[in-house]
mmCIF file of C-alpha atoms in Angstrom:
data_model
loop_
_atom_site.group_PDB
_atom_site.id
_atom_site.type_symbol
_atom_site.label_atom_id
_atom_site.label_comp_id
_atom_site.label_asym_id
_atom_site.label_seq_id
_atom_site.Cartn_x
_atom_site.Cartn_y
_atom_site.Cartn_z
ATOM 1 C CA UNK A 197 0.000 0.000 0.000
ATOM 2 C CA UNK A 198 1.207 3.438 -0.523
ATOM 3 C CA UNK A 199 1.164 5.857 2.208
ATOM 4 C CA UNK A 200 0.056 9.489 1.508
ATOM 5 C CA UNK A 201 2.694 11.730 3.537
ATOM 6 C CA UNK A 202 2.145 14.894 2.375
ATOM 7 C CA UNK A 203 -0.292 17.005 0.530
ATOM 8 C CA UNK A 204 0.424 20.719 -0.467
ATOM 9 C CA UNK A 205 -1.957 23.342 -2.805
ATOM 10 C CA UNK A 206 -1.337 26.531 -4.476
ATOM 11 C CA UNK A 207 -4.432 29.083 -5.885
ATOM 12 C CA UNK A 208 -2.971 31.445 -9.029
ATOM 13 C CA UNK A 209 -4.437 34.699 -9.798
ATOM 14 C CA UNK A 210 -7.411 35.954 -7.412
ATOM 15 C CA UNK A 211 -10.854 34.633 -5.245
ATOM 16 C CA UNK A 212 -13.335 35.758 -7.048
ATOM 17 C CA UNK A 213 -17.319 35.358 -5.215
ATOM 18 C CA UNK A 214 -19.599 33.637 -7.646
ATOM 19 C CA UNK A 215 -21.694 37.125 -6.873
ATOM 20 C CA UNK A 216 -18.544 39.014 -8.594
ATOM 21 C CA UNK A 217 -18.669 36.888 -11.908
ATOM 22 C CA UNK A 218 -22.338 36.744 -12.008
ATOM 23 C CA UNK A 219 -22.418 40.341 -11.953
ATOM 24 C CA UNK A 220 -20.210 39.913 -15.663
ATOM 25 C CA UNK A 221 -22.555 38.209 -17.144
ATOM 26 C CA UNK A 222 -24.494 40.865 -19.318
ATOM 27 C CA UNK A 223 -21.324 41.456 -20.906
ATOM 28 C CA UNK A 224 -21.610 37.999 -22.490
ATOM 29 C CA UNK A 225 -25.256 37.409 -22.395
ATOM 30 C CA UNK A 226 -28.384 38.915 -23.126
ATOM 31 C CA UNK A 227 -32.352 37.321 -22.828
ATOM 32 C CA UNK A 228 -33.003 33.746 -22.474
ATOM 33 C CA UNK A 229 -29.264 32.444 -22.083
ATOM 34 C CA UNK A 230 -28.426 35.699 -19.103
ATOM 35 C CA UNK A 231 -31.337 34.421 -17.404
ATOM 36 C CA UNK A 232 -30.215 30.694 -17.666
ATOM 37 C CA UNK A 233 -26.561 31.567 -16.390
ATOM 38 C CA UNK A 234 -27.746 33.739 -13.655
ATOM 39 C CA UNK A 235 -29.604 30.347 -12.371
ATOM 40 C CA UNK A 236 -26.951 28.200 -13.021
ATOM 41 C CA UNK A 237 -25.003 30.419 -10.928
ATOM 42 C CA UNK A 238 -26.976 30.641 -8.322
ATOM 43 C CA UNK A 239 -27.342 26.558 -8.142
ATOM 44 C CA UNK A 240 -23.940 25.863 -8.855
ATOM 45 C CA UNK A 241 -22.862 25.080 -4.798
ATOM 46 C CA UNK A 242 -19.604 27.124 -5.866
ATOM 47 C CA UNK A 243 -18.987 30.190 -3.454
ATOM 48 C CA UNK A 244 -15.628 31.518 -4.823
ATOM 49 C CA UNK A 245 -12.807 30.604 -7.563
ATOM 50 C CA UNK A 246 -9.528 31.137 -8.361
ATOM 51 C CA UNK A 247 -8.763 32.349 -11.582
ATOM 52 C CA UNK A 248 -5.693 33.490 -13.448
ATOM 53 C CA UNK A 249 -7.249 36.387 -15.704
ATOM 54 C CA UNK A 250 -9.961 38.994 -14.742
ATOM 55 C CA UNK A 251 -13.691 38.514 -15.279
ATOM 56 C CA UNK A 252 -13.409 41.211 -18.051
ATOM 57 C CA UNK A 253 -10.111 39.038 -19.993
ATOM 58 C CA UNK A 254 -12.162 35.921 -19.828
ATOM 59 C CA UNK A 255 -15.256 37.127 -21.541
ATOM 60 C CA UNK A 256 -13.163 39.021 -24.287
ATOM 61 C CA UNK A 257 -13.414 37.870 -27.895
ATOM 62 C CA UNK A 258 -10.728 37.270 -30.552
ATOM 63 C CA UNK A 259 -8.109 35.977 -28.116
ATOM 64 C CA UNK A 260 -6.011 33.543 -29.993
ATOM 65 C CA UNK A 261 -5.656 29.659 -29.076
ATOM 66 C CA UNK A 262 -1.756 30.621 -29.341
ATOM 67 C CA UNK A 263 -1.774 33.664 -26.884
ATOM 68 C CA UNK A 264 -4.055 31.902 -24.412
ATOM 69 C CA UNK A 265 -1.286 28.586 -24.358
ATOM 70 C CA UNK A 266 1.266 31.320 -23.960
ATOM 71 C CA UNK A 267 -0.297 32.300 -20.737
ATOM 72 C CA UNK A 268 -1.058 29.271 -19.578
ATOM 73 C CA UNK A 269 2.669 27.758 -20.048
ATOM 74 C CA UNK A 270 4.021 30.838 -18.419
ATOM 75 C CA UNK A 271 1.150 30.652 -15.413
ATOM 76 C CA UNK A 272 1.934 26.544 -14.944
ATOM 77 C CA UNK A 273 5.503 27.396 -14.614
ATOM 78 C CA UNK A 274 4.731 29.669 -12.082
ATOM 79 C CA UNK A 275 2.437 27.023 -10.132
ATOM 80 C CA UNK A 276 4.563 24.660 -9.970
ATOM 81 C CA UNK A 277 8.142 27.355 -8.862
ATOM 82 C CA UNK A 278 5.393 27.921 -5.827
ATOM 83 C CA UNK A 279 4.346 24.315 -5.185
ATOM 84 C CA UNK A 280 7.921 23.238 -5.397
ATOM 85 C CA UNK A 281 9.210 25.571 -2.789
ATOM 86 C CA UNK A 282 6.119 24.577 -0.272
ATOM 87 C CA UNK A 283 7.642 20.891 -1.390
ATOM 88 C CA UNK A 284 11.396 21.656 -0.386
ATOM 89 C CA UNK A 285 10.009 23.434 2.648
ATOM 90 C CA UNK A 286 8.181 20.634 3.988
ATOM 91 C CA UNK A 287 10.677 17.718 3.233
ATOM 92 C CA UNK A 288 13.888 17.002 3.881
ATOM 93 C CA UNK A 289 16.748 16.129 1.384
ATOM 94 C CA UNK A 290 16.653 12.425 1.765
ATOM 95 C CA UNK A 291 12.849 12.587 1.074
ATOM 96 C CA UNK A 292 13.301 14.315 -1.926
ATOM 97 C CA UNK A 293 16.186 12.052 -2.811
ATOM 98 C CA UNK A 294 14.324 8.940 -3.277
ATOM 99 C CA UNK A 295 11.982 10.324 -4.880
ATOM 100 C CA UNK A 296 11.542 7.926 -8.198
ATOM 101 C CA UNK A 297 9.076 8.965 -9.830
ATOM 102 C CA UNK A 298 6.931 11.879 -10.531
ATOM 103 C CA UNK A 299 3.310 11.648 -12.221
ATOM 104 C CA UNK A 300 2.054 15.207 -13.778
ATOM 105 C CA UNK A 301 -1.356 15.864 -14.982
ATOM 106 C CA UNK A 302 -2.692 19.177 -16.944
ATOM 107 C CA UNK A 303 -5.556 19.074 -19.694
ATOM 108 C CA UNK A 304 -5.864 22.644 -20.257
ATOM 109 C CA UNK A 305 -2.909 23.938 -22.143
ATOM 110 C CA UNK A 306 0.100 22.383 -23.986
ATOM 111 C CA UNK A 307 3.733 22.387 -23.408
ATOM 112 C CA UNK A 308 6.676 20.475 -24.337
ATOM 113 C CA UNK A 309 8.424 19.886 -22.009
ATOM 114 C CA UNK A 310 6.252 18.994 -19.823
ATOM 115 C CA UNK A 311 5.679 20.694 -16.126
ATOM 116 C CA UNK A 312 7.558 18.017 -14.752
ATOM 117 C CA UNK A 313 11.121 19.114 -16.446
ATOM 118 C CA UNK A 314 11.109 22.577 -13.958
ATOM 119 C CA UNK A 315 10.065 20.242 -11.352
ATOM 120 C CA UNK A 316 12.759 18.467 -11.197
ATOM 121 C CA UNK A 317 15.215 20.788 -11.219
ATOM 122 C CA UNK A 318 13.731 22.871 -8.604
ATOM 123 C CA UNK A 319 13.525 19.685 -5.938
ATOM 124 C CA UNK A 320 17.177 18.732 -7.391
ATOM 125 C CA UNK A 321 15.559 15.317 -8.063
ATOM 126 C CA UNK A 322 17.688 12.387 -9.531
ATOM 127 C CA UNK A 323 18.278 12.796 -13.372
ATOM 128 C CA UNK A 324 17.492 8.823 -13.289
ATOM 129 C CA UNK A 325 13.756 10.200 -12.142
ATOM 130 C CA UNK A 326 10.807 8.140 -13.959
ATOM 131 C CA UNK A 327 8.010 10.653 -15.278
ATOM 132 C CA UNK A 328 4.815 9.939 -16.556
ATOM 133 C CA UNK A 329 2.681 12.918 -17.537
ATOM 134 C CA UNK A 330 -1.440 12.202 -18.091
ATOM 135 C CA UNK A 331 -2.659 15.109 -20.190
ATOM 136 C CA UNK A 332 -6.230 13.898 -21.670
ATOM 137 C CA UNK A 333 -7.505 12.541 -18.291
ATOM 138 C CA UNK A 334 -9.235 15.386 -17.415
ATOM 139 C CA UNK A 335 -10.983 15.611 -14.594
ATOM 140 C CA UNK A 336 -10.087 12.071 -13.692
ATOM 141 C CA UNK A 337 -6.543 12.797 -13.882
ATOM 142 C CA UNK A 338 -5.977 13.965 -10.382
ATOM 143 C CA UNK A 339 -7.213 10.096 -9.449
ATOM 144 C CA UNK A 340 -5.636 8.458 -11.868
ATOM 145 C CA UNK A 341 -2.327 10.284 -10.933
ATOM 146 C CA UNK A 342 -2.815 8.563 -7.533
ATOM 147 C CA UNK A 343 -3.293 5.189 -8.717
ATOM 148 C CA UNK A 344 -0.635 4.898 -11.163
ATOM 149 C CA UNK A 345 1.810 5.958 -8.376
ATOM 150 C CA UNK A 346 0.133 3.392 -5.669
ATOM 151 C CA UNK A 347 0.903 0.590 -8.088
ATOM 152 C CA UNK A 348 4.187 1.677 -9.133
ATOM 153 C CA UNK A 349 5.058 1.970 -5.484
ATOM 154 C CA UNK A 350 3.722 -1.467 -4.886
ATOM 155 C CA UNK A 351 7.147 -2.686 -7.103
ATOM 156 C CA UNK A 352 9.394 0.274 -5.491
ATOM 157 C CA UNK A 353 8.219 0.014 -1.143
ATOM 158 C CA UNK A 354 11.671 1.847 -0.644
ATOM 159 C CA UNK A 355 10.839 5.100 -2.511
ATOM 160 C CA UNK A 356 9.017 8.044 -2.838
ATOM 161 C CA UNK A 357 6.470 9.359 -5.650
ATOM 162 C CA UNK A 358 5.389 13.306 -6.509
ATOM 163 C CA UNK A 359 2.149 13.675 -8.077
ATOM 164 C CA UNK A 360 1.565 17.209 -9.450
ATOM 165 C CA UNK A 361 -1.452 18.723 -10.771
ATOM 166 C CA UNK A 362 -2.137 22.110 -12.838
ATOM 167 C CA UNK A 363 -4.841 22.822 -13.988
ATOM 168 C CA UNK A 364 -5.963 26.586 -15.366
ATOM 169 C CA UNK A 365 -9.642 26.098 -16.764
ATOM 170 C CA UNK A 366 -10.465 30.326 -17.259
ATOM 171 C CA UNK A 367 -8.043 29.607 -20.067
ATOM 172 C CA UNK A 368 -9.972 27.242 -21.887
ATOM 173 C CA UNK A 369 -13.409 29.079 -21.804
ATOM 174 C CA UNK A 370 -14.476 30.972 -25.337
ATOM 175 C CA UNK A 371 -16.862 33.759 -24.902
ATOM 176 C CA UNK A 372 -17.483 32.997 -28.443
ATOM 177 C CA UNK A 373 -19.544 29.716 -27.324
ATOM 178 C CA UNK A 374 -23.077 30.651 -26.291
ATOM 179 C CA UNK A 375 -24.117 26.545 -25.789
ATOM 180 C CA UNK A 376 -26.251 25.441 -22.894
ATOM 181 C CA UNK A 377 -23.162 23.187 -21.721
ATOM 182 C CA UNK A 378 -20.473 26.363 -21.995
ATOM 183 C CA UNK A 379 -23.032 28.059 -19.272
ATOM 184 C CA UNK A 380 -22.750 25.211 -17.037
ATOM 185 C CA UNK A 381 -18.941 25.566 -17.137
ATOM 186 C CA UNK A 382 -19.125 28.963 -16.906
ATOM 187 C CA UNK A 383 -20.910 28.387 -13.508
ATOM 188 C CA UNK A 384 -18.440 25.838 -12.024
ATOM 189 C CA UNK A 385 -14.786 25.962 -13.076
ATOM 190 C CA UNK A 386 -12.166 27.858 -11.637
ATOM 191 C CA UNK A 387 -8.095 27.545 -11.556
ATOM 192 C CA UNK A 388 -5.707 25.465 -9.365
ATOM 193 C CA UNK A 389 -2.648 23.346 -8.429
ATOM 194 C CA UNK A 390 -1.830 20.782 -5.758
ATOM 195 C CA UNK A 391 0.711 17.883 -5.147
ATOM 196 C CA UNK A 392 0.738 14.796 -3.361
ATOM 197 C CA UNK A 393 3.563 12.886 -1.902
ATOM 198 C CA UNK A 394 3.405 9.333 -1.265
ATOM 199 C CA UNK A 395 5.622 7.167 -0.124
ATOM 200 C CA UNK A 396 6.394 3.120 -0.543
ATOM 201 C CA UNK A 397 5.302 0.939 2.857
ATOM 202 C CA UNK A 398 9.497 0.365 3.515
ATOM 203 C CA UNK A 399 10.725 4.099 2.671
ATOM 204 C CA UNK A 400 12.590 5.599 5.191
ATOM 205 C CA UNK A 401 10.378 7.908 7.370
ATOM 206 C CA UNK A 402 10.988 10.152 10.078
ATOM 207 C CA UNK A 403 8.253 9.164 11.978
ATOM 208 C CA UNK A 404 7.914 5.241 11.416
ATOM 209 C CA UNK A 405 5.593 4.711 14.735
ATOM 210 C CA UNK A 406 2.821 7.695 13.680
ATOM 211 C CA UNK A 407 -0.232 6.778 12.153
ATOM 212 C CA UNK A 408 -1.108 6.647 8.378
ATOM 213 C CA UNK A 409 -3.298 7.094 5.542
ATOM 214 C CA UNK A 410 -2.529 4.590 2.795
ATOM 215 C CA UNK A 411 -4.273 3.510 -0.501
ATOM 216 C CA UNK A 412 -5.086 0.169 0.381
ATOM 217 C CA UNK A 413 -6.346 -0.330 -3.513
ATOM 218 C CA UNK A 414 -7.791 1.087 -6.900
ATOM 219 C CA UNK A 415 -10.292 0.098 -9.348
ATOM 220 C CA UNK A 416 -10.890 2.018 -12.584
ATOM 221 C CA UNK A 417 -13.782 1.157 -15.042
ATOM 222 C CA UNK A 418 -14.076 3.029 -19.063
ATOM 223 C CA UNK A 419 -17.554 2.544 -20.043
ATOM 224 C CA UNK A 420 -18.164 1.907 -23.788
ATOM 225 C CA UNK A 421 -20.008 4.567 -25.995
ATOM 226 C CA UNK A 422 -19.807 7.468 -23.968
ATOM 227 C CA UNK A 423 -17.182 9.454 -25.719
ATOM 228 C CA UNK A 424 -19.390 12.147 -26.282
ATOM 229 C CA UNK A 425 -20.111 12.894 -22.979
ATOM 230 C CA UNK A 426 -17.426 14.897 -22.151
ATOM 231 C CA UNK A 427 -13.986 16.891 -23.161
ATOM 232 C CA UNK A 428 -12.861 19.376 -25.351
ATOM 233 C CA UNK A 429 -12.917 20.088 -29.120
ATOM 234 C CA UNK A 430 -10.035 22.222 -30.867
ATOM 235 C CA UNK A 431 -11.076 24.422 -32.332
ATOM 236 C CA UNK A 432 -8.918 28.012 -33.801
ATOM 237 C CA UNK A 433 -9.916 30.242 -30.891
ATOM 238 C CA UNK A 434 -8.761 27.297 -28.375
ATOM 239 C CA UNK A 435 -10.021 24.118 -26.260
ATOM 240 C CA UNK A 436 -14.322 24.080 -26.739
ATOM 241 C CA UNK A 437 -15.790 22.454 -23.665
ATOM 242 C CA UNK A 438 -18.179 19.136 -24.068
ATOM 243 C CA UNK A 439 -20.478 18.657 -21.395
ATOM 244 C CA UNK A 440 -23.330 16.463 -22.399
ATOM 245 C CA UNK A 441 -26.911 16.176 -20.471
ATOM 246 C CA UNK A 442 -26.920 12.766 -20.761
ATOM 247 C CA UNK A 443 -23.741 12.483 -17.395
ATOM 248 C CA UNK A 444 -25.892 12.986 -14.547
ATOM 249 C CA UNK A 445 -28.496 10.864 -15.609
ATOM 250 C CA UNK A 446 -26.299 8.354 -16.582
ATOM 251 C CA UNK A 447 -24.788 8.738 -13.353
ATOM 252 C CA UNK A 448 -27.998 8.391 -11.445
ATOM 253 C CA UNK A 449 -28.354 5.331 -13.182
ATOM 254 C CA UNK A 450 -24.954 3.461 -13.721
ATOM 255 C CA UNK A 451 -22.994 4.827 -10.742
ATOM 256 C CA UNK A 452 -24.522 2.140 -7.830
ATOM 257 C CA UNK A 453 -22.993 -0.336 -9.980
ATOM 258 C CA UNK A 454 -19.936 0.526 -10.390
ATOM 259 C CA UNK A 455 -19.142 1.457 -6.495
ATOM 260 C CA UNK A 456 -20.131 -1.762 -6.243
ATOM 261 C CA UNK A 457 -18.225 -3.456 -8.293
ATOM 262 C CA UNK A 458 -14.974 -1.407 -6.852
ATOM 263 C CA UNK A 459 -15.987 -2.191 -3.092
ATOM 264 C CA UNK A 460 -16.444 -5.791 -4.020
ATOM 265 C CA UNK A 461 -12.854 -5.883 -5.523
ATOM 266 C CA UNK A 462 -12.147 -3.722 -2.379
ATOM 267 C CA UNK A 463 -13.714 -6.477 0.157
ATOM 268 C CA UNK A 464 -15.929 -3.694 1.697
ATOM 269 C CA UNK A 465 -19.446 -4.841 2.259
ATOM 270 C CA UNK A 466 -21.091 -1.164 2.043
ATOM 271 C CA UNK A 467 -20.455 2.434 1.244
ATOM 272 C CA UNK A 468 -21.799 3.092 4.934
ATOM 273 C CA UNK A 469 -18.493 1.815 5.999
ATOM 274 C CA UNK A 470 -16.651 4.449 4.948
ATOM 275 C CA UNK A 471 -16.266 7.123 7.208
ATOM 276 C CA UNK A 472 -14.572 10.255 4.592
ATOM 277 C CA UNK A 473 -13.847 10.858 1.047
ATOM 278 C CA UNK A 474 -11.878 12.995 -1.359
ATOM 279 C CA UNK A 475 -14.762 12.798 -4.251
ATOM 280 C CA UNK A 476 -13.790 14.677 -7.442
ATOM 281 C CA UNK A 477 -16.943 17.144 -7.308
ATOM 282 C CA UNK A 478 -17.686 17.802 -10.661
ATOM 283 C CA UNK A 479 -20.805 19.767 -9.767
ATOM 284 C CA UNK A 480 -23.611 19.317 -7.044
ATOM 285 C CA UNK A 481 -25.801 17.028 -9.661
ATOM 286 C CA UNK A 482 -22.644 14.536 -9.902
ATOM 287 C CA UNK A 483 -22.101 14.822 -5.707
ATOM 288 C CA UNK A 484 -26.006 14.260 -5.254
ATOM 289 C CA UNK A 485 -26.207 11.523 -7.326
ATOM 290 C CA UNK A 486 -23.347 10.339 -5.334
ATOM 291 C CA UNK A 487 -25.466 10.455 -1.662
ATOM 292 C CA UNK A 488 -29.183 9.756 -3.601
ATOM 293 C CA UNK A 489 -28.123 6.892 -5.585
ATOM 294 C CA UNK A 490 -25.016 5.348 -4.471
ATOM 295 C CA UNK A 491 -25.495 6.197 -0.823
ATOM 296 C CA UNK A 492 -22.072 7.344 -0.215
ATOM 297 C CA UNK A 493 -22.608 8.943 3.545
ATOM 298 C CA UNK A 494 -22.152 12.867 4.174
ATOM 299 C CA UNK A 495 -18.998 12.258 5.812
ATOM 300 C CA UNK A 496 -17.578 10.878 2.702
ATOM 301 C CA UNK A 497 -19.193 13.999 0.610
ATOM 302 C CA UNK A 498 -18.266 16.580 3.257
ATOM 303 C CA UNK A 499 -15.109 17.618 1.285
ATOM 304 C CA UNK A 500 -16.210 17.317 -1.967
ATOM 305 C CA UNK A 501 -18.782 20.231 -1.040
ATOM 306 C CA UNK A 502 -16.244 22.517 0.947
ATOM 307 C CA UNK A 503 -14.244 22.224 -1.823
ATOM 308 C CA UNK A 504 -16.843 23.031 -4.613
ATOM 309 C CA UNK A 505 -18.119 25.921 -2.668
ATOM 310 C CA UNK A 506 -14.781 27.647 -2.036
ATOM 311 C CA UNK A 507 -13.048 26.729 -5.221
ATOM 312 C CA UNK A 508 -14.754 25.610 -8.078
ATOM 313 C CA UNK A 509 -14.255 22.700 -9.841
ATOM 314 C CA UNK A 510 -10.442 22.857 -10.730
ATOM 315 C CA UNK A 511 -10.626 19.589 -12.977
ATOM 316 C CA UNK A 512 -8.044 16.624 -12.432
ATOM 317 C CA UNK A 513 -7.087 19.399 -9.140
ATOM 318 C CA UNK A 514 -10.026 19.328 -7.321
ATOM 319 C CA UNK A 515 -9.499 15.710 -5.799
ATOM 320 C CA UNK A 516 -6.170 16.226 -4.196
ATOM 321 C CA UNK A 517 -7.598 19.198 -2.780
ATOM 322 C CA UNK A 518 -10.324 17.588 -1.037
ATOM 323 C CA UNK A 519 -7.773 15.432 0.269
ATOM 324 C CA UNK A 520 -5.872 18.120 1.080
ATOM 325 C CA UNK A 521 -8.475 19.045 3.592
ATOM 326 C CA UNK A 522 -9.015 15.143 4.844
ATOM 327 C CA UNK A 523 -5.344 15.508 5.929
ATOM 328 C CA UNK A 524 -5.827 19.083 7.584
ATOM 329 C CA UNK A 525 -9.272 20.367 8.199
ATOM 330 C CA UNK A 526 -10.564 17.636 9.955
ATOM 331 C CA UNK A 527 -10.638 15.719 12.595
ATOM 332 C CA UNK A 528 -8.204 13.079 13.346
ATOM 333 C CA UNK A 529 -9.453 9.994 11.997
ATOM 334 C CA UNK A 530 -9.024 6.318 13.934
ATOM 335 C CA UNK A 531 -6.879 3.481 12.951
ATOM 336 C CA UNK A 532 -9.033 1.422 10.400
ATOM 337 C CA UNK A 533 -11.395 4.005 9.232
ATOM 338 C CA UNK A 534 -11.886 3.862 5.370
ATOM 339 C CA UNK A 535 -12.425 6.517 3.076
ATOM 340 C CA UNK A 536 -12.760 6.607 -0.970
ATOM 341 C CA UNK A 537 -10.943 8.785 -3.234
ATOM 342 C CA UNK A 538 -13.219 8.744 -6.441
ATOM 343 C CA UNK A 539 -12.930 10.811 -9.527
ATOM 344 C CA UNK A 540 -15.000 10.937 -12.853
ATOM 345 C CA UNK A 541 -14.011 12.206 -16.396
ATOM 346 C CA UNK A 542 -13.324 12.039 -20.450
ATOM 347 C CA UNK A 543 -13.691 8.450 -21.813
ATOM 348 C CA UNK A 544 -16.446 8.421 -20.180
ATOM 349 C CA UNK A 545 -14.537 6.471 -16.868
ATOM 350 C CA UNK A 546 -14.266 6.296 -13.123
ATOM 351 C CA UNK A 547 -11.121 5.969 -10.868
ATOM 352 C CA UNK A 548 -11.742 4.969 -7.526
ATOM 353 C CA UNK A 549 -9.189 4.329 -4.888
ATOM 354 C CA UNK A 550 -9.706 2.651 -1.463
ATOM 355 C CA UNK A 551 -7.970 4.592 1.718
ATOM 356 C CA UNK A 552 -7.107 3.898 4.625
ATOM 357 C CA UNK A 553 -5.858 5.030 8.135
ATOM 358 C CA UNK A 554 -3.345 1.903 9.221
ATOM 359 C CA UNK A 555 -1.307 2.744 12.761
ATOM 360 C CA UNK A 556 2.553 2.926 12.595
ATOM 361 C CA UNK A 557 5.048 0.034 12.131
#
């Protein structure tokens, strides 16, 4: 199992109250579609964002797919210099030394090299360092991220592994895209970064005796036809979002199933025995479909909506910042509790990830 040590977040640009960008609307909208934004934003369970440009930049036409990907490979690099020295401030040098692999996940711009080149310079990581960078995840990616480093630590229980996500969605939106589904994610996404470390069960720790919170498992499930439910088109003027109808009552409908399926492979009886959560939430439909239909308790949830309300959705971000705040906004949980760390995105697909709080060796 691989042990979650550390968890660290970063917010570009400025809090904005979802009052502040409603109020921009009419320089979008007018009629019928101001009237439907205004409710979505109202509904939308998101209290304040981050984001990188003002109100007044992200509603401007003619803004080229070239100049926006300018600004977003200049903003990333600036995420991660931040993240990285919150990283080297709250490790030491033999931590960051066996460090073997780092996992990097952005949808919303494009960049070669890759975030993970600065990275590793800035932590002095090994040149010998094993990257993998996810960039058509999505929302899922944050998940994913996770899982691909629990099973690679499964083979390497003596080392470390960095998971780093960027994501900067106010890039990605085109005023020139009036469609029901670029209202919703006008409503709902803002910008963010985070980073997890984790750690294999025999790496050398500094406190080997204190409690932890391990993935005890994942379980990941693509379901067939559903490309069109989700993602982006390119397009001249940049990425054009694709949001279908048809998730949340597919959700609704398919989503019982397939925490079942993941808790069987888990050997847990019921989602009533989990006692906290780092959900992805990818709106309040998605997270009440979540306690309506799959009956994932409120403690599980309880993240899910703190984050949503005072961030946004951030993407393949959002779940490391819920579990961001399971490691330090609330309580300390007992030895043997069980949590889930769940995300949803493009394909369509789930990633869902067993946790667990184990005591120390």
């Amino acid at each position: 199992m691989a042990i979650i040590e550390q968890t660290w977040t970063f917010f570009p640009g400025r809090s904005y109250s979802q009052d502040e960008l409603s109020e921009a609307l009419p320089r979008w909208l007018d009629g019928r579609a101001l009237g439907l934004a205004r409710q979505l934003f109202r509904r939308s369970a998101v209290g304040r964002r981050n984001l990188v440009i003002t109100p007044e930049e992200v509603l401007s036409f003619g803004r080229s797919f070239s100049a926006k990907n300018e600004l977003y490979r200049t903003t990333v690099r600036d995420a991660c210099g931040a993240l990285s020295r919150r990283i080297a401030e709250g490790t030491t040098e033999d931590e960051r030394e066996s460090i073997d692999l780092v996992v990097t996940v952005s949808c919303t711009g494009f960049q070669i090299p890759a975030m993970d080149a600065p990275l590793v310079a800035a932590l002095s990581l090994s040149p010998n360092v094993r990257r993998i960078n996810l960039t058509q995840h999505g929302c899922a990616g944050g998940a994913a991220a996770l899982a691909i480093a629990h099973e690679w630590l499964a083979g390497h229980p003596a080392a470390r592994a960095l998971v780093v996500c960027v994501e900067l969605c106010s890039l990605t939106f085109l005023p020139e895209d009036r469609s029901e589904e670029n209202l919703v994610s006008a409503a709902i996404f803002g910008d963010g970064a985070a980073a997890v470390l984790l750690a294999g069960e025999r790496a050398e720790r500094q406190d080997p005796k204190a409690p932890t919170l391990r993935i005890r498992d994942t379980f990941r499930e693509l379901f067939a036809c559903t490309e069109h439910f989700m993602g982006f088109e390119v397009r001249e003027e940049g990425l054009k979002i694709k949001l279908s109808r048809d998730v949340v009552p597919f959700a609704e409908r398919t989503f019982p199933d397939v925490v079942s399926r993941a808790l069987a492979r888990f050997h847990v009886e019921d989602p009533s025995q989990c006692s906290f959560g780092a959900i992805h939430p990818g709106g309040r439909r998605v997270l009440e479909a979540l306690e309506d239909h799959v009956r994932l308790p409120k403690s599980v949830t309880r993240t899910s909506w703190d984050t949503l309300a005072r961030h946004g959705n951030m993407s393949s971000v959002t779940v490391l910042v819920a579990l961001d705040k399971v490691l330090h906004e609330h309580a300390p949980l007992g030895p043997g509790a069980l949590g889930l760390v769940t995300a949803f995105g493009p394909g369509f697909c789930a990633e869902i990830g067993l946790l667990e709080v184990n005591e120390g060796r």
